[in-house]
Tab-separated table of C-alpha atoms in Angstrom:
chain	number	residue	atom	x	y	z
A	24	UNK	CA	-33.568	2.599	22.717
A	25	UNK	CA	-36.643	4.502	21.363
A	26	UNK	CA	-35.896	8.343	21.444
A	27	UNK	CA	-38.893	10.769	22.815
A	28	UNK	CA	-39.741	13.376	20.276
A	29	UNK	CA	-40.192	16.875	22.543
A	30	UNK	CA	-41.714	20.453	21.249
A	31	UNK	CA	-38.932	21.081	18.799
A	32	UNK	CA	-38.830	17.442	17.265
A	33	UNK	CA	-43.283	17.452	16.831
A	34	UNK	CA	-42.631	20.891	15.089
A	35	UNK	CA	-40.579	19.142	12.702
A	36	UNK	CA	-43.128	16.414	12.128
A	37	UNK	CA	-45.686	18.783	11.295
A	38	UNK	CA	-43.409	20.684	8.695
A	39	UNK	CA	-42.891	17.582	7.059
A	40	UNK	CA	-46.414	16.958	7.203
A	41	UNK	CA	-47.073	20.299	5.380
A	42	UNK	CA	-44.601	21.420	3.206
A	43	UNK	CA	-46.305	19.253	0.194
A	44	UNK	CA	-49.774	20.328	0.388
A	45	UNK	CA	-50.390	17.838	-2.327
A	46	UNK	CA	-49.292	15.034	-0.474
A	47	UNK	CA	-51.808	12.408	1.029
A	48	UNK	CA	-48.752	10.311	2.380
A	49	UNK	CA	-49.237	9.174	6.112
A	50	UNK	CA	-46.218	10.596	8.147
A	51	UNK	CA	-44.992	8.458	11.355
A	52	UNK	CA	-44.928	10.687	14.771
A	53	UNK	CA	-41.278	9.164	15.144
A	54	UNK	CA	-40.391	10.173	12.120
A	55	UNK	CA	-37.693	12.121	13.423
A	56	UNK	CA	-37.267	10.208	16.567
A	57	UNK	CA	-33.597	11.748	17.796
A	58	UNK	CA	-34.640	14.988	16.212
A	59	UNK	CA	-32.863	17.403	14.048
A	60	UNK	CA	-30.540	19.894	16.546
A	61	UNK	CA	-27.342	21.809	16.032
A	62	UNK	CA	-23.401	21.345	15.924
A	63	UNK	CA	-19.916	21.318	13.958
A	64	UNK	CA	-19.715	18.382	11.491
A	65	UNK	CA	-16.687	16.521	12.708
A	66	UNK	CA	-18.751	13.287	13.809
A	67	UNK	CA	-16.635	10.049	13.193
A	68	UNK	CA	-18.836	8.566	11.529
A	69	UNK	CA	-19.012	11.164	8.311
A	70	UNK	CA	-15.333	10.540	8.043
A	71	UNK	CA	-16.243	6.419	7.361
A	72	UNK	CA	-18.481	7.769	4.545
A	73	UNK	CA	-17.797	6.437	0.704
A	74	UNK	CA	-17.643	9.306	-1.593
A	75	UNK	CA	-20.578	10.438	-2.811
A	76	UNK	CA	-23.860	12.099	-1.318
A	77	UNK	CA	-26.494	11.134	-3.968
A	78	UNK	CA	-29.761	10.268	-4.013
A	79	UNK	CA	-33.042	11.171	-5.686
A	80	UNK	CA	-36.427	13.081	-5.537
A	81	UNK	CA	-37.800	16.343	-4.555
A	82	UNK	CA	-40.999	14.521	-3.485
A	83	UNK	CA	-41.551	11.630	-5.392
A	84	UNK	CA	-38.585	9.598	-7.643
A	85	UNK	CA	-39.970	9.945	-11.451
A	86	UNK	CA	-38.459	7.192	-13.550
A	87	UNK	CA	-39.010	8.418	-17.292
A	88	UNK	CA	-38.607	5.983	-19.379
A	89	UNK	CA	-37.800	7.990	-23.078
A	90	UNK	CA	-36.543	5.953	-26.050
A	91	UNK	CA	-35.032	8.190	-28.057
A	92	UNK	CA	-32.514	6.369	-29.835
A	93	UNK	CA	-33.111	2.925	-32.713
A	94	UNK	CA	-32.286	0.465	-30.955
A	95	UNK	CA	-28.570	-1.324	-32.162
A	96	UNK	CA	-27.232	1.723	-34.334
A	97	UNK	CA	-24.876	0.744	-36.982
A	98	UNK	CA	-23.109	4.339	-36.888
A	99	UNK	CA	-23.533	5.650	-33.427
A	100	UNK	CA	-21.995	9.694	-33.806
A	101	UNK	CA	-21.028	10.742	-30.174
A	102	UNK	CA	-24.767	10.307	-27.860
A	103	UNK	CA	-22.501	11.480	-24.957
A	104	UNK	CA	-19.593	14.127	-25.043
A	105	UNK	CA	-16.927	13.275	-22.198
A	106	UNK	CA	-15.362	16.537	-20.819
A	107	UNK	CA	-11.551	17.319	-20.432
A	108	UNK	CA	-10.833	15.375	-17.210
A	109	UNK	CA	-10.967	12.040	-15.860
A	110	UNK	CA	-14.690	10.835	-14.873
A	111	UNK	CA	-15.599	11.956	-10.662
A	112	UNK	CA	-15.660	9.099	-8.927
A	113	UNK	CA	-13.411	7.107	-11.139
A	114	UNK	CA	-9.966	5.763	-9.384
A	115	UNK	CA	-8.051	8.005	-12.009
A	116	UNK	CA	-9.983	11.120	-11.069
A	117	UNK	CA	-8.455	11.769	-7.377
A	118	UNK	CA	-4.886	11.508	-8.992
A	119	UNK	CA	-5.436	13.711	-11.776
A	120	UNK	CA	-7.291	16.251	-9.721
A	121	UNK	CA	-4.294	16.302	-7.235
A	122	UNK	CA	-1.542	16.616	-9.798
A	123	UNK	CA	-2.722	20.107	-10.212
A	124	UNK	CA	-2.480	21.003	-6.837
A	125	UNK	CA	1.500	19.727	-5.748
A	126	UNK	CA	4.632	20.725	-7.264
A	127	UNK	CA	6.404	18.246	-9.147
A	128	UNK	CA	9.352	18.229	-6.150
A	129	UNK	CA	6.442	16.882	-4.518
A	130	UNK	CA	5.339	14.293	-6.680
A	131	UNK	CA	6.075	10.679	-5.835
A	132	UNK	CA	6.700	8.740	-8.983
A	133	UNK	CA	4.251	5.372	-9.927
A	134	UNK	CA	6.992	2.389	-9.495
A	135	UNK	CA	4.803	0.171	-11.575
A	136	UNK	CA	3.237	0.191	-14.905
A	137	UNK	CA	0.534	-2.231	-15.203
A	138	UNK	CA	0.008	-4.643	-18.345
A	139	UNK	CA	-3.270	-6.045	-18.411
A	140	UNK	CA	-4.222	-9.334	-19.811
A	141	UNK	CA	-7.569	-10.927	-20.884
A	142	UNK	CA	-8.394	-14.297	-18.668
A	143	UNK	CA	-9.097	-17.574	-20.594
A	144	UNK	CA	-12.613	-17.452	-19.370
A	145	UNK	CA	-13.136	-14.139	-20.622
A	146	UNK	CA	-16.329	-13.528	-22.634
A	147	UNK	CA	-15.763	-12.745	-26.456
A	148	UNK	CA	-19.115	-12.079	-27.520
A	149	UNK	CA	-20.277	-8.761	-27.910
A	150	UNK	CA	-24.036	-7.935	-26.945
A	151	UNK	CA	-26.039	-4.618	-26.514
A	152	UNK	CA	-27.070	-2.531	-22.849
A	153	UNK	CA	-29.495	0.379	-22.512
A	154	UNK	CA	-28.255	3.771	-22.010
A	155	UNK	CA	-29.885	6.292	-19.511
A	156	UNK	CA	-29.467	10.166	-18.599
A	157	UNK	CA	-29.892	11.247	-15.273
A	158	UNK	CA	-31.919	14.345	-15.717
A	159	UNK	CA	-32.763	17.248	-12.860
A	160	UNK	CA	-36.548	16.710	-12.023
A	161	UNK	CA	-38.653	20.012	-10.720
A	162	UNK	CA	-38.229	23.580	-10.255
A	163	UNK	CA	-35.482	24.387	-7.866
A	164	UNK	CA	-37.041	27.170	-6.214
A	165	UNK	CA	-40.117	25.118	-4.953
A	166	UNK	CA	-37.769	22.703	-4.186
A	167	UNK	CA	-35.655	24.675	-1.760
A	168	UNK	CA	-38.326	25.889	-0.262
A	169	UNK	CA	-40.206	22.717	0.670
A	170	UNK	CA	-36.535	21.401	2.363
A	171	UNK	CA	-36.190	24.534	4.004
A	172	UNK	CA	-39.862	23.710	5.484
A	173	UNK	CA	-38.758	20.380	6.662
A	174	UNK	CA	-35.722	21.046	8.302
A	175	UNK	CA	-36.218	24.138	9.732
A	176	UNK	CA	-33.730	26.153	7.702
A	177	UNK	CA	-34.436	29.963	8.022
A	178	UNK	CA	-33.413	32.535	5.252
A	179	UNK	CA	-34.116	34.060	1.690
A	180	UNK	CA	-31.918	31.755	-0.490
A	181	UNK	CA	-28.499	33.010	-2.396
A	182	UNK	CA	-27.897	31.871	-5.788
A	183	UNK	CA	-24.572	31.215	-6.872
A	184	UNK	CA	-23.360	30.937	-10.198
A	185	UNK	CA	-20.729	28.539	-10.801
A	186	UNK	CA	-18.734	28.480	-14.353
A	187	UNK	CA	-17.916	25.141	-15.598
A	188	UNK	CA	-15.055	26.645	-18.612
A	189	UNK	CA	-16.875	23.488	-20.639
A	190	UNK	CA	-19.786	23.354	-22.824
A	191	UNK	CA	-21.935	24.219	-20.055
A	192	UNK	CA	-21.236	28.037	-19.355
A	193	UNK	CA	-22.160	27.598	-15.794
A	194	UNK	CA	-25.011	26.180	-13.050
A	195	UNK	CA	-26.991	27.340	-10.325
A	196	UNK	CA	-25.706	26.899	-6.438
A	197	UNK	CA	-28.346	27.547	-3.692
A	198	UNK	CA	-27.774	27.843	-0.366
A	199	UNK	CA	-30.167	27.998	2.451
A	200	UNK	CA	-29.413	29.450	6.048
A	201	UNK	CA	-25.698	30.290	8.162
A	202	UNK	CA	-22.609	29.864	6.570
A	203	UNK	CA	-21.000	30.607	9.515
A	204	UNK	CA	-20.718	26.964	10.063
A	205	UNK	CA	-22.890	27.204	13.356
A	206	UNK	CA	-26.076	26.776	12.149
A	207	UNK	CA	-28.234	24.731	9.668
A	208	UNK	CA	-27.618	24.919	6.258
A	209	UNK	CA	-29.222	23.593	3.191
A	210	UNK	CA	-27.443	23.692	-0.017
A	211	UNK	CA	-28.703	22.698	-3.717
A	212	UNK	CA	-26.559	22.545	-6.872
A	213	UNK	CA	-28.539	22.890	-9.734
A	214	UNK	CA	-26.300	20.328	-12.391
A	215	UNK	CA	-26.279	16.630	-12.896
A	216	UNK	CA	-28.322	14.772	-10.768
A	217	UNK	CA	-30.205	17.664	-8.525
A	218	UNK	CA	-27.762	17.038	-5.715
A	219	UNK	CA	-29.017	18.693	-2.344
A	220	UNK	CA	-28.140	18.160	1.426
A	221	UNK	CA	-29.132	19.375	4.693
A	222	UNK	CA	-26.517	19.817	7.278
A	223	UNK	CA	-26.502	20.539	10.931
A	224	UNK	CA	-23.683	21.789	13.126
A	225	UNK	CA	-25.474	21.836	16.235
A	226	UNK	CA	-26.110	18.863	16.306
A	227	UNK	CA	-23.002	17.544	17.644
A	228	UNK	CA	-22.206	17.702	21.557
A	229	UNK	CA	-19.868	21.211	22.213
A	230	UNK	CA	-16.642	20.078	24.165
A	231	UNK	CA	-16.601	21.770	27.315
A	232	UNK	CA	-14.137	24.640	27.853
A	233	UNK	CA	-11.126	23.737	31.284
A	234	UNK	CA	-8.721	26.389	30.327
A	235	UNK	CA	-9.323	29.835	28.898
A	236	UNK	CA	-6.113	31.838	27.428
A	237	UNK	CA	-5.378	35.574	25.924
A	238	UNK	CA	-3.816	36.082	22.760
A	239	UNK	CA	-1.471	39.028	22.663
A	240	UNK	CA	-4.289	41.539	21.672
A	241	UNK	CA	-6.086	41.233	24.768
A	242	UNK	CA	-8.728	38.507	23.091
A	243	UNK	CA	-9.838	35.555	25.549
A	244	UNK	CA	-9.817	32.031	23.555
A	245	UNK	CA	-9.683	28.407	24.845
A	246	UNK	CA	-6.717	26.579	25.226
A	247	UNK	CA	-7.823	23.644	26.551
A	248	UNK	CA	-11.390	21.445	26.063
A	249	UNK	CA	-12.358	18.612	28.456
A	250	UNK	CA	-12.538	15.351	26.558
A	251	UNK	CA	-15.553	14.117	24.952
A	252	UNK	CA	-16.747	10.850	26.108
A	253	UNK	CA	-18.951	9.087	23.527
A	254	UNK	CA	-22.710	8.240	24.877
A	255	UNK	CA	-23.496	4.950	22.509
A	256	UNK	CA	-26.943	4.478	24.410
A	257	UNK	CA	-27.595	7.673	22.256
A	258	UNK	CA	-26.412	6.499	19.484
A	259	UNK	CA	-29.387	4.776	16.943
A	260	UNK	CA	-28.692	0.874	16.749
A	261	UNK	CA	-28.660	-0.324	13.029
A	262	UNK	CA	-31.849	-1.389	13.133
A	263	UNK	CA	-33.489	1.904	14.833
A	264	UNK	CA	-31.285	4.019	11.823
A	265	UNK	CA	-32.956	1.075	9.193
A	266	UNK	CA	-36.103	2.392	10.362
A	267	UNK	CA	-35.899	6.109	10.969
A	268	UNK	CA	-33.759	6.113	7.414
A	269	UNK	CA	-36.641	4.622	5.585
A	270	UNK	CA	-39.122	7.246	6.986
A	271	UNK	CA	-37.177	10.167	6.187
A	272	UNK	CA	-36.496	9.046	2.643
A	273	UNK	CA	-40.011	8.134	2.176
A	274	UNK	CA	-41.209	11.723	3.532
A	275	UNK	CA	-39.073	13.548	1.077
A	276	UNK	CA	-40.313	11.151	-2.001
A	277	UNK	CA	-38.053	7.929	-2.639
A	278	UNK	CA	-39.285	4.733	-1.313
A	279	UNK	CA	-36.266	2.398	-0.129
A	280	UNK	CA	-37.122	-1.032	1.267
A	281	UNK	CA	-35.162	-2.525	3.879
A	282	UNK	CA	-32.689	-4.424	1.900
A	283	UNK	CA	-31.461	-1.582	-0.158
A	284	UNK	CA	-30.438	0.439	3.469
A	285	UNK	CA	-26.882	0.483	4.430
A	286	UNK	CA	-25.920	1.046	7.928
A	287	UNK	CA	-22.205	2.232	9.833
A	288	UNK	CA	-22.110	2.763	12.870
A	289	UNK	CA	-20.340	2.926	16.139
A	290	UNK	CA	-19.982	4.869	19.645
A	291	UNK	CA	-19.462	8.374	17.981
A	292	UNK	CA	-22.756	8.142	15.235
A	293	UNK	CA	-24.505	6.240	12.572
A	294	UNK	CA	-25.126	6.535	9.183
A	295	UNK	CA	-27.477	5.476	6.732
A	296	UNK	CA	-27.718	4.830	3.133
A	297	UNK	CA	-29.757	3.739	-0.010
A	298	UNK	CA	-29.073	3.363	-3.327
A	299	UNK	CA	-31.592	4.892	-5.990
A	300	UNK	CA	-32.016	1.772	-8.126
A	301	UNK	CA	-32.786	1.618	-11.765
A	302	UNK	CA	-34.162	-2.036	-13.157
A	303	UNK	CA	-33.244	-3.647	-9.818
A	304	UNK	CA	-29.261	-2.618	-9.852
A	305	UNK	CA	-28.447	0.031	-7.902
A	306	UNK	CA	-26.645	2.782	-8.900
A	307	UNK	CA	-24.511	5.749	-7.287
A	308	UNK	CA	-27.475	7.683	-6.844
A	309	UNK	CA	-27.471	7.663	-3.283
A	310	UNK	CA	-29.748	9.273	-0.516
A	311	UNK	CA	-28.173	9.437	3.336
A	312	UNK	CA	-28.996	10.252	6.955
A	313	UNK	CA	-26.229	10.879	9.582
A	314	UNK	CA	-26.625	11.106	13.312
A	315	UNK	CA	-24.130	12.584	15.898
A	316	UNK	CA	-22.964	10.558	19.200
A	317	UNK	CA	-25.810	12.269	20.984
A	318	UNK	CA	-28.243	10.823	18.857
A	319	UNK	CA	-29.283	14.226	16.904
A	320	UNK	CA	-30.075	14.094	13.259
A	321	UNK	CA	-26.782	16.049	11.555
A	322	UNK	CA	-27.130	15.723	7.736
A	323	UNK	CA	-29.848	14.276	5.104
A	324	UNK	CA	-28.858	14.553	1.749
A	325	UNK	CA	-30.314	13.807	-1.344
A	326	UNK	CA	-30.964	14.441	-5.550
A	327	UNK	CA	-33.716	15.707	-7.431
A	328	UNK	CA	-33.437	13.838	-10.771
A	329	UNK	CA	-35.000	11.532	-13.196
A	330	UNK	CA	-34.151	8.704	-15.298
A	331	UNK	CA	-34.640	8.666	-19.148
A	332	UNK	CA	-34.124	5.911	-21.438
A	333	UNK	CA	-32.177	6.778	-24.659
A	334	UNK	CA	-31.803	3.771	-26.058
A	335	UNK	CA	-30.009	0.515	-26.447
A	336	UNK	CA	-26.607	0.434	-27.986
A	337	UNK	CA	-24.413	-2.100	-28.972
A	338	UNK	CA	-21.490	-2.775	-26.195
A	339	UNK	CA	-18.232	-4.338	-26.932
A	340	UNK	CA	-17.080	-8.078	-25.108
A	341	UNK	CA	-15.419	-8.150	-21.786
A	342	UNK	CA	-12.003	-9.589	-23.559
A	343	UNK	CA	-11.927	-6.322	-25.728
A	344	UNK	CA	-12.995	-4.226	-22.932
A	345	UNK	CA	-9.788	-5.443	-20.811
A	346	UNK	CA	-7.827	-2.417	-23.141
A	347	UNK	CA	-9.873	-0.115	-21.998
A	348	UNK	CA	-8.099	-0.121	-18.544
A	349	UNK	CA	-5.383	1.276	-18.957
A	350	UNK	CA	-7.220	4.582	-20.138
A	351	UNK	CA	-8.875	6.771	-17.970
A	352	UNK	CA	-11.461	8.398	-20.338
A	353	UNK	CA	-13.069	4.755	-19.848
A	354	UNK	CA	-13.570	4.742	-16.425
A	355	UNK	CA	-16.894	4.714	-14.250
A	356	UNK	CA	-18.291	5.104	-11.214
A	357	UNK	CA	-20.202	2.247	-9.345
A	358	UNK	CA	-22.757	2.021	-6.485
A	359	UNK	CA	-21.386	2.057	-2.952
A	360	UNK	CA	-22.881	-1.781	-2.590
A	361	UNK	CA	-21.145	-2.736	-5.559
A	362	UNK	CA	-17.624	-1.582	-3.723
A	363	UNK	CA	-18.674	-3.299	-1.193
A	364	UNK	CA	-19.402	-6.858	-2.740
A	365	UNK	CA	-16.569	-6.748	-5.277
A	366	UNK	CA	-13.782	-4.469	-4.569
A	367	UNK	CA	-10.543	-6.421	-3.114
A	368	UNK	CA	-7.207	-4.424	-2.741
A	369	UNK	CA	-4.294	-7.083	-1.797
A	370	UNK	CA	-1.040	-5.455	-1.598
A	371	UNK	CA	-0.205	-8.098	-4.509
A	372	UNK	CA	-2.604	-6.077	-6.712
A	373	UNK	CA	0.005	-3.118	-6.547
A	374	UNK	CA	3.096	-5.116	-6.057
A	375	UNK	CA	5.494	-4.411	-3.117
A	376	UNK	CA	9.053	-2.406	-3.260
A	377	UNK	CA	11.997	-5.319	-1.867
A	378	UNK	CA	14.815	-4.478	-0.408
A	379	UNK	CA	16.567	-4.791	-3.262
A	380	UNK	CA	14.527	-2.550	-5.325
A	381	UNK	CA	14.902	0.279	-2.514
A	382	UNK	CA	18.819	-0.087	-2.237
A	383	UNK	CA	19.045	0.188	-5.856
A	384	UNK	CA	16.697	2.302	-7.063
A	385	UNK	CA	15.837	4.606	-4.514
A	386	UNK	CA	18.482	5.917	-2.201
A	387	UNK	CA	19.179	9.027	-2.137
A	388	UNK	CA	23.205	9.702	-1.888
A	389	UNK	CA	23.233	12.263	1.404
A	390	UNK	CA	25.829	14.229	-0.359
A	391	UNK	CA	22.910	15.297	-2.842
A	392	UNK	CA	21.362	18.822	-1.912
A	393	UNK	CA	17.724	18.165	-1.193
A	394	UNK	CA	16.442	20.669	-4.326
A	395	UNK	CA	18.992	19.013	-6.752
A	396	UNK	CA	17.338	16.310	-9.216
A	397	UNK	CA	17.438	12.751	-8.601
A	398	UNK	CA	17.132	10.422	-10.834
A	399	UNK	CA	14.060	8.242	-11.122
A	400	UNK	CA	13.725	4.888	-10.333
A	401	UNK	CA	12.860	2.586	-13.661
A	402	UNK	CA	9.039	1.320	-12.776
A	403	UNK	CA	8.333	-2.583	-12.439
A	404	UNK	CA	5.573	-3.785	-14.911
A	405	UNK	CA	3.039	-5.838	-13.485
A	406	UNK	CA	0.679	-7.801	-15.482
A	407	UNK	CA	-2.323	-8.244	-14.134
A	408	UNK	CA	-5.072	-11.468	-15.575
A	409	UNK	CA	-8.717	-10.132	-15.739
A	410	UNK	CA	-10.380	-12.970	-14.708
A	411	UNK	CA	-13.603	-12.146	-14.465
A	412	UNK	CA	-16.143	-9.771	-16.085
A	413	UNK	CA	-19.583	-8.600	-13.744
A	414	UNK	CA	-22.105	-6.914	-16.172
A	415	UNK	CA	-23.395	-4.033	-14.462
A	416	UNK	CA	-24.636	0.155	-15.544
A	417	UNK	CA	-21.330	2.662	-14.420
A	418	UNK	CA	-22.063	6.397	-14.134
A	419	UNK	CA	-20.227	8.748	-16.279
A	420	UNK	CA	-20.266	12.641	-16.875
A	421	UNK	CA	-19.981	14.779	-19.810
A	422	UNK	CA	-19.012	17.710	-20.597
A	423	UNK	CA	-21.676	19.863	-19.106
A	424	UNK	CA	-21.873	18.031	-16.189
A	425	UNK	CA	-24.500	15.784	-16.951
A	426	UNK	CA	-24.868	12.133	-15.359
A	427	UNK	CA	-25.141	8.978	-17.517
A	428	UNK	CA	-25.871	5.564	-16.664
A	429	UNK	CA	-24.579	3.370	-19.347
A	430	UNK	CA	-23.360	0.159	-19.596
A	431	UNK	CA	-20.094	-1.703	-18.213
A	432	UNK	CA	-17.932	-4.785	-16.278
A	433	UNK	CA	-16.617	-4.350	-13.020
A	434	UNK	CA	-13.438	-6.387	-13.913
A	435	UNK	CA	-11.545	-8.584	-10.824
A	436	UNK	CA	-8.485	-10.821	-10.918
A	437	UNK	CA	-6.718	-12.890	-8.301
A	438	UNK	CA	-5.228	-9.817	-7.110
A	439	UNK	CA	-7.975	-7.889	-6.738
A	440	UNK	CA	-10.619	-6.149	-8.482
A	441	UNK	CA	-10.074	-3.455	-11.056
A	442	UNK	CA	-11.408	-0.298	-12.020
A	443	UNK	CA	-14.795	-0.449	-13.744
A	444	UNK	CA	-14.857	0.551	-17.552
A	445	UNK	CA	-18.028	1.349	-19.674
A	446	UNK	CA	-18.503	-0.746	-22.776
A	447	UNK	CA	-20.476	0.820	-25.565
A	448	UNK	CA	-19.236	0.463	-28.536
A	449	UNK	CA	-16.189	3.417	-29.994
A	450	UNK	CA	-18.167	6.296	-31.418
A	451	UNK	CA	-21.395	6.449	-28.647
A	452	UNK	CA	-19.306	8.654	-26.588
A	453	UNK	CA	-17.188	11.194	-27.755
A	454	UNK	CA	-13.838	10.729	-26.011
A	455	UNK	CA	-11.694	13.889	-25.399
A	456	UNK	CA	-7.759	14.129	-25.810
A	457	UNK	CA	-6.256	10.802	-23.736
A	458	UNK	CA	-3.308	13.644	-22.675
């Protein structure tokens, strides 16, 4: 399938072409091949996404190398302040986050307590890893404007600000275009990593109306749509979305070969990825391009940021490290690919409620009112054997909402692999309350 740019889609080519004056870097005509339209974002394939938009570069991905630190400090005095909740990103942080939101009459009780054990093949040695901040790169205001120039976004930009109730009073939100969910939109927010992302409602195929209705006040609506039928001729093979992905990433300033693409997708859209990576590892820093099932360009996103060396640190060994799962404050966040090559969830991992332990434990007697209390159900420990220990960087956030790369083990067992934990040393990163 090769798509036919028309008038609208060689408009687009020339923004791109434009919006950096400064820029001497060739642009493909089929850049946009499947060109950027309109629609509501409901496409299948954003709802197979991982979680996180990231990415890098308001026109060309600066890697700023800064030591700032000696390297292998004796008395390291808190380099990175962790704020009050559990990291984004972090297995730990979707459960705390929802805690807040349900009443405890809703709350379903853990029925296992883990106890995790250090394999015999465990390293003991300790060693020492780099640490890097993920810095915003640019001024936001040329930045907006240069995206809105690309993608055809029209509007004066709002600025929002958002307050943090942390160290950092509050950031900057931009927004770009409708919010009326109709239209494009581009939005930037001004914190961490420069994260920005273009979005296109239009661009998916409008369900055709069979049956129209009228509400009570006399106001026409539809009650019934015709079925969509997907069109997977439209859709971009894997190796058409490769392609197109690498062009668009290149155009807007980060440079992704081939290998560091990843592709989903299926009769209802596609979607690309790359990892921003930093020594050769990749990293959550993600750019991505999503097309609807009719082949239109729906959403780019990516971050305007910077990486800056602070140092080396010492880092404690993967046995001692093992503690460290258990508490949240120690978790990271790793790369998409990473998920992808180690991350195994067997139900044995979690452990499975018998019979037994249902009869016994958690029947309710139907004499019980509904709102009365029931007693809980004693949890089954599970002890879990870290096997193995994969060296790798894990992205944290402090307390102003500031990225880190730092180092860490992505820890697996026989039944399954566990939540990554950093590993500098106690005293690089000030930890707040573990309650």
């Amino acid at each position: 399938m090769q798509h036919k740019p028309d008038m609208n889609e060689e408009n687009i080519l020339k923004r791109i072409k434009s919006a950096d004056p400064a820029s001497d870097m060739a642009v493909d005509d089929s850049l946009l091949d499947g060109a950027i339209a309109s629609g509501t974002i409901r496409a299948k394939v954003a709802r197979q996404r991982k979680a996180f938009f990231a990415a890098a570069g308001s026109g060309v991905l600066a890697l700023s190398l800064v030591t700032s630190m000696g390297l292998g400090q004796n008395s390291p005095t808190g380099l990175i302040t962790l704020g009050q909740q559990a990291q984004a990103g972090s297995p730990m942080s979707s459960v705390r986050e929802g805690s807040g939101l349900a009443s405890d009459k809703m709350m379903m009780v853990n029925p296992y307590v883990y106890n995790y054990v250090a394999g015999e093949k465990l390293s003991d040695a300790a060693s020492k890893g780099h640490v890097y901040k993920v810095e915003l790169s640019g001024n936001p205001a040329s930045l907006l404007t240069k995206l809105a120039a690309v993608f055809g976004v029209d509007g004066e930009p709002t600025t929002q600000k958002i307050d943090m109730g942390t160290d950092a009073a509050s950031y900057e939100f931009f927004t770009v275009g409708a919010q009326d969910g109709k239209a494009k939109t581009l939005n930037l927010s001004w914190i961490g990593s420069g994260n920005w992302w273009f979005s296109d409602p239009a661009a998916y195929p409008q369900s055709e109306c069979t049956d129209w209705a009228e509400s009570e006040d006399g106001q026409k609506y539809c009650s019934i749509y015709a079925e969509q039928k997907p069109t997977p001729e439209l859709v971009p093979t894997k190796a058409e979305a490769m392609s197109e992905a690498i062009r668009i990433f290149k155009s807007l300033g980060f440079n992704a070969k081939p290998e560091q693409i990843r592709v989903q997708s299926d009769q209802w859209g596609a979607w690309a990825s790359a990892s921003v990576q930093l020594n050769g590892e990749d990293t959550p820093i993600e750019w991505s391009v999503s097309w609807s099932s009719n082949g239109k360009i729906s959403s780019v996103s990516g971050h305007s940021m910077k990486f800056v060396d602070k140092g080396e640190f010492k880092t404690i060994s993967a046995k001692d490290a093992v503690s460290r799962l258990s508490d949240w404050r120690y978790n990271g966040s790793l790369a998409s690919s990473q998920y992808d090559k180690y991350f195994v969830q067997p139900l044995s991992a979690y452990g499975s409620p018998t019979t037994k332990d249902l009869s016994n434990d958690m029947v309710v007697d139907p004499g019980i009112a509904i709102d009365q209390p029931v007693a809980e159900p004693s949890p089954t420990t599970i002890t879990v054997v870290v096997e193995k220990a994969i060296e790798v960087h894990v992205m944290i956030w402090d307390s102003t909402g500031s990225n880190w790369l730092v180092p860490g083990y992505i820890m697996t067992s026989d039944q399954g692999a566990l939540s990554p934990v950093y590993s500098l040393e106690d005293g690089v990163v000030a930890l707040p309350p573990k309650n």
